[in-house]
PDB file of C-alpha atoms in Angstrom:
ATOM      1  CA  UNK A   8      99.562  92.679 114.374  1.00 76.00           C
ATOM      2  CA  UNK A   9     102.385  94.520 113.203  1.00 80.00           C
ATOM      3  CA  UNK A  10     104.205  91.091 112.247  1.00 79.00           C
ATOM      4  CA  UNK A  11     101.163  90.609 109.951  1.00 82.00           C
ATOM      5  CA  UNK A  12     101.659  93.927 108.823  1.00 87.00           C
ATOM      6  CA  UNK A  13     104.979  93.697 107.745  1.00 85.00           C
ATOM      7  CA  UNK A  14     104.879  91.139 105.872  1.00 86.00           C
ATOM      8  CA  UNK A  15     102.024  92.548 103.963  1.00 90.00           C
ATOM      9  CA  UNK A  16     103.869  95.245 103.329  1.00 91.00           C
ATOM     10  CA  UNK A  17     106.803  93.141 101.894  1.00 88.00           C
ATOM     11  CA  UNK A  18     104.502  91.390  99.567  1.00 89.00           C
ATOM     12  CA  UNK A  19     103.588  94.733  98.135  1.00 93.00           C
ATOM     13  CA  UNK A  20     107.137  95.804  98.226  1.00 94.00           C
ATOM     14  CA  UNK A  21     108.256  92.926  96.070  1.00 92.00           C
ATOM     15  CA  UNK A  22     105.059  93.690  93.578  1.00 94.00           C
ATOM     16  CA  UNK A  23     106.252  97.286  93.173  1.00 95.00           C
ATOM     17  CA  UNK A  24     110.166  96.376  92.862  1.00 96.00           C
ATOM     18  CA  UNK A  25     108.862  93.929  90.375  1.00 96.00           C
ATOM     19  CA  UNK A  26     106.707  96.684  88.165  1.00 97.00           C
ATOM     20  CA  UNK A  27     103.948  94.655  89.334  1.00 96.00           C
ATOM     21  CA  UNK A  28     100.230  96.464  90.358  1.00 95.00           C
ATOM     22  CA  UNK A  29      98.734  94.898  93.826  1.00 94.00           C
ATOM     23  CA  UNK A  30      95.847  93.353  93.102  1.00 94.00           C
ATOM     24  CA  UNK A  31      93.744  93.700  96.659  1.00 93.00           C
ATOM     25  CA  UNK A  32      91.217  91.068  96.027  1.00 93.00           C
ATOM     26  CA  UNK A  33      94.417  88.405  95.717  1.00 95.00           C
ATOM     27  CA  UNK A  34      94.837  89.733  99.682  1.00 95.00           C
ATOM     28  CA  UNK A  35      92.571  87.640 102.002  1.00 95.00           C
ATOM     29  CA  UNK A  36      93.230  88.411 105.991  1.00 89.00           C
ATOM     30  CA  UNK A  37      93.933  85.835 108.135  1.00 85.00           C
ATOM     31  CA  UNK A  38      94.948  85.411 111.808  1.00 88.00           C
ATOM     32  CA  UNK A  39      97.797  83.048 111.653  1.00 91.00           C
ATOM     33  CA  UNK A  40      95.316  80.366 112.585  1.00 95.00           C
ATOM     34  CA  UNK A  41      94.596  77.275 110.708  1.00 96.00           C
ATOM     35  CA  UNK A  42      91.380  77.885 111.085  1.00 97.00           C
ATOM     36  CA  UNK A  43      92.245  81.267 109.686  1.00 96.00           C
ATOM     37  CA  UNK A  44      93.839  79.996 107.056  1.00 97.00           C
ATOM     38  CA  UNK A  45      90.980  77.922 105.892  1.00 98.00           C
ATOM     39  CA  UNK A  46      88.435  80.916 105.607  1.00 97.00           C
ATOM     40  CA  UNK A  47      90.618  82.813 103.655  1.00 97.00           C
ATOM     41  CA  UNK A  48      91.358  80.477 101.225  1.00 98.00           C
ATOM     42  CA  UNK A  49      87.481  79.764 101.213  1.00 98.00           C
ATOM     43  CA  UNK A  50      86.908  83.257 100.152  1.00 98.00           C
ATOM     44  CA  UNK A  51      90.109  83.308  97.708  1.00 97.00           C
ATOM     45  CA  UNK A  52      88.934  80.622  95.885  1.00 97.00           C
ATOM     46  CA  UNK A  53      85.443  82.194  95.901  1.00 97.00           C
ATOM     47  CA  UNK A  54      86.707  85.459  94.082  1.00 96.00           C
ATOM     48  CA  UNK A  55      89.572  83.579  92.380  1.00 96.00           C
ATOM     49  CA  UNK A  56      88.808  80.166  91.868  1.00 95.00           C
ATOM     50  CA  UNK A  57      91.575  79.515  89.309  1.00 95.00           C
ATOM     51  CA  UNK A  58      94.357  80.940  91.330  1.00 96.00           C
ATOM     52  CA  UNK A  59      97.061  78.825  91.111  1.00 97.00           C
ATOM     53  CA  UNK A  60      99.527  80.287  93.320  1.00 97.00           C
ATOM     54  CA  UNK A  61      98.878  81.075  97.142  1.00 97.00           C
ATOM     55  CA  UNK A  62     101.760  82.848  99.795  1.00 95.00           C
ATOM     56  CA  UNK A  63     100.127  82.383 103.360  1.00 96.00           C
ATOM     57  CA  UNK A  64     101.463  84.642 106.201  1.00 93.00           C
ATOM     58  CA  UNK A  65     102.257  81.627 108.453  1.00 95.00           C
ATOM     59  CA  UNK A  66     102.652  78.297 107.571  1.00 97.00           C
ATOM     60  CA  UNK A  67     100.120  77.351 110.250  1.00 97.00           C
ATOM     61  CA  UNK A  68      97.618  79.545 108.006  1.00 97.00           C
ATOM     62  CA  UNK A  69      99.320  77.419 105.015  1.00 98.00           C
ATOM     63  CA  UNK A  70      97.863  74.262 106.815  1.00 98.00           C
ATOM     64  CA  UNK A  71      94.628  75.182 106.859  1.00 98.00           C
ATOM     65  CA  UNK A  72      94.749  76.922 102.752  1.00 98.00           C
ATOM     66  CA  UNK A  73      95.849  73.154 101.876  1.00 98.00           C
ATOM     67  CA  UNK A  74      92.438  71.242 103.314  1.00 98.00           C
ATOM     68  CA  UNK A  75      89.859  73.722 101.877  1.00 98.00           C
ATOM     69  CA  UNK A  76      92.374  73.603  98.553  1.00 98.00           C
ATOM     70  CA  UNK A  77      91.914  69.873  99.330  1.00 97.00           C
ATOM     71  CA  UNK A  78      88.324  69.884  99.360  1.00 97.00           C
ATOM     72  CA  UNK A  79      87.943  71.992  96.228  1.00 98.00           C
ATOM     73  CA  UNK A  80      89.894  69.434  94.446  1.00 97.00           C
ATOM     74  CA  UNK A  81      93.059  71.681  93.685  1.00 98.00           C
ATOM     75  CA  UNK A  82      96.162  69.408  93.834  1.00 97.00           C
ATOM     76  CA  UNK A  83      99.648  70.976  95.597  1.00 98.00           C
ATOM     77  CA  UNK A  84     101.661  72.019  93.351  1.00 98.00           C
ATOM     78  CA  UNK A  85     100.148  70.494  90.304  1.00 97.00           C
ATOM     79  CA  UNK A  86      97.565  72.804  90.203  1.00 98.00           C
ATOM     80  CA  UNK A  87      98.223  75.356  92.676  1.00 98.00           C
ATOM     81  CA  UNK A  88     101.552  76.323  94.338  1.00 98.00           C
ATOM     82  CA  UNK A  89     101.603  76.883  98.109  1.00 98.00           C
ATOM     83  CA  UNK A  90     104.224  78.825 100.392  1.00 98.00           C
ATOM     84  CA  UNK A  91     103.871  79.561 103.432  1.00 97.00           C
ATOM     85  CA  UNK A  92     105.952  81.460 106.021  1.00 94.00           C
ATOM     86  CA  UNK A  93     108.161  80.488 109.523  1.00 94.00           C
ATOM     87  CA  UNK A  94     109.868  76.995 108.325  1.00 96.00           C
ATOM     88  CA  UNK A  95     108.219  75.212 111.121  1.00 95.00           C
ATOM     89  CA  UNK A  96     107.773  71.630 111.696  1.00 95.00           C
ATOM     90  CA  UNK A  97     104.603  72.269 110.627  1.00 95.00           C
ATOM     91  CA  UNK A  98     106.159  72.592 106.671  1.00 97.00           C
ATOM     92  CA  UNK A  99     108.149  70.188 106.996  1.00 95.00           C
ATOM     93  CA  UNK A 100     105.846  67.273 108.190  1.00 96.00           C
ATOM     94  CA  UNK A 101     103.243  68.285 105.687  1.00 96.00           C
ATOM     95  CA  UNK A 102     102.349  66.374 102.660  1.00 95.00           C
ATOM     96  CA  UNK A 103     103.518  67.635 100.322  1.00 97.00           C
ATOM     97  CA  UNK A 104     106.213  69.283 102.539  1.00 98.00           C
ATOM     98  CA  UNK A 105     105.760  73.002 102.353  1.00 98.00           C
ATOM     99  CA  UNK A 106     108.031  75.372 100.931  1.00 98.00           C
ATOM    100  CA  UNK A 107     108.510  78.139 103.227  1.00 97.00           C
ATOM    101  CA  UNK A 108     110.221  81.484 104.677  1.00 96.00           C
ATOM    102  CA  UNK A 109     112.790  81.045 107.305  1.00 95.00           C
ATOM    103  CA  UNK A 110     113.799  83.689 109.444  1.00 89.00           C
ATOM    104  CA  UNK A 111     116.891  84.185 110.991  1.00 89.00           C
ATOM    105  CA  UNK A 112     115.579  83.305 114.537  1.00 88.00           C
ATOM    106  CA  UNK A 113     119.005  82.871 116.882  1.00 92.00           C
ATOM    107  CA  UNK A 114     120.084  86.408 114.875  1.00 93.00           C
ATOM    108  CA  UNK A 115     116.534  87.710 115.433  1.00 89.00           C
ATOM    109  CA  UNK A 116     117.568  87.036 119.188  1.00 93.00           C
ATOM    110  CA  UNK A 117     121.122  88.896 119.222  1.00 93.00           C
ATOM    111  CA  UNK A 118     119.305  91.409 117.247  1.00 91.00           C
ATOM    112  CA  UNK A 119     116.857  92.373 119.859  1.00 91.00           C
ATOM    113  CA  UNK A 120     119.251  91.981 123.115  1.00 93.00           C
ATOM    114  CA  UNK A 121     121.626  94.285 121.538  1.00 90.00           C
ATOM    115  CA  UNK A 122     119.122  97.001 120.859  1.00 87.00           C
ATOM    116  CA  UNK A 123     117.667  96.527 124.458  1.00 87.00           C
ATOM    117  CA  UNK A 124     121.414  97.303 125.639  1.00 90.00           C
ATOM    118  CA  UNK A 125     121.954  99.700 123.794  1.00 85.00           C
ATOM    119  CA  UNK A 126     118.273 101.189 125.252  1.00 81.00           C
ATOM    120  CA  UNK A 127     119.284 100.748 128.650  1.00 84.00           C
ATOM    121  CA  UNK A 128     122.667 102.164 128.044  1.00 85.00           C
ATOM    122  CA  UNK A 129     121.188 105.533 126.891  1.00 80.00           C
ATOM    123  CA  UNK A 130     120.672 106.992 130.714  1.00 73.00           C
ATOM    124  CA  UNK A 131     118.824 110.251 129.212  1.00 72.00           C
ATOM    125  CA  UNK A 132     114.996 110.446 129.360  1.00 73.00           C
ATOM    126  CA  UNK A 133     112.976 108.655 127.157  1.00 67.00           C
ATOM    127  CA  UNK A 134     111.717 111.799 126.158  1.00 66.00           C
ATOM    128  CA  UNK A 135     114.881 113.077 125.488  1.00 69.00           C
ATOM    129  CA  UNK A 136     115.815 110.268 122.970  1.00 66.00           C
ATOM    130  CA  UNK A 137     113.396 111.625 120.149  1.00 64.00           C
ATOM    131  CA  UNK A 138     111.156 109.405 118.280  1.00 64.00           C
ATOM    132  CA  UNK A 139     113.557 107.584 116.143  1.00 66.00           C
ATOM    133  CA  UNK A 140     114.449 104.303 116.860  1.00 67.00           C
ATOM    134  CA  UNK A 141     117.095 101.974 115.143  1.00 73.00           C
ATOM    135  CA  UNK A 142     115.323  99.302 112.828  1.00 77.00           C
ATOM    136  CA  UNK A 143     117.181  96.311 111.841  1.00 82.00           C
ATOM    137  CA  UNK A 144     116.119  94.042 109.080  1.00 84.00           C
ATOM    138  CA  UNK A 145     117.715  90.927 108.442  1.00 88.00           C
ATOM    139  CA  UNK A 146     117.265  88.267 105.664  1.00 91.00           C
ATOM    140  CA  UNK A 147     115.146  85.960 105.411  1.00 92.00           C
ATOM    141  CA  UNK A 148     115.557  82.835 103.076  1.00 95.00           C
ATOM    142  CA  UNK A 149     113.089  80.472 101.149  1.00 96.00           C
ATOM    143  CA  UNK A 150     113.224  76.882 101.460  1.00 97.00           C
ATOM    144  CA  UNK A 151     111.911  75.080  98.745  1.00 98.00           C
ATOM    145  CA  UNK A 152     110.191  72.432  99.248  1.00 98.00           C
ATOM    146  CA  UNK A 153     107.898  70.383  96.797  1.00 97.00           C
ATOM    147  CA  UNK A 154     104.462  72.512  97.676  1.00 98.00           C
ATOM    148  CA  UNK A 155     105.969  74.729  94.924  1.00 95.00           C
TER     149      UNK A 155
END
């Protein structure tokens, strides 16, 4: 998914910016599932088992890294911080209440209509238009919450 993708790709972004090396076998792929999120924290914790840190792509995959965390008897955050990504109910209901990444959805929106105007506004052949296309990137902003 190129969502998933992307924010990958920021994670190794950051790393780099930071002087940091990426250190694959901290990267587990998920599907943005809880059910996701549980088998990749499985086989984190398999490789890594005193990781005490975890950034999940969703925070629905952050619902299922907290029950197998749970299970292995790793306390949030005492013993292992947990972030996940979306600032959905989901985060906010959980216990401990996640700390997560909110996006900028209602800009996301005007975002995306004004490039779609701007697309239908060009009347020359798609073909025409050449293969680069306008990216916009907008902030994003963590909310701490006491997961962390």
């Amino acid at each position: 998914m190129y969502g998933a993708q992307r924010r990958i790709d920021g994670y190794r972004d950051a790393l780099a910016d930071a002087g940091r090396e990426v250190d694959e076998g901290l990267i587990e792929a998920g599907d943005f599932t809880e059910e996701g999120g549980r088998r990749a924290m499985a086989a984190l914790l398999e490789r890594h088992p005193g990781l005490d840190a975890v950034f999940a792509a969703s925070d629905v995959t952050a619902a299922g890294a907290r029950q197998v965390l749970r299970e292995a008897g790793r306390r949030i955050p005492d013993d292992v911080a947990l972030v996940g990504y979306d600032d959905s109910a989901i985060a906010r209901h959980m216990d401990p209440p996640l700390s997560s990444v909110r996006q900028p959805i209602e800009e996301m929106g005007r975002a995306m209509i004004d490039l779609l105007l701007t697309e239908i506004a060009d009347r020359r052949p798609a073909a025409s238009r050449g293969p680069d296309r306008q990216h916009v990137v907008l902030p994003t902003e963590l909310v701490a919450r006491t997961s962390s």
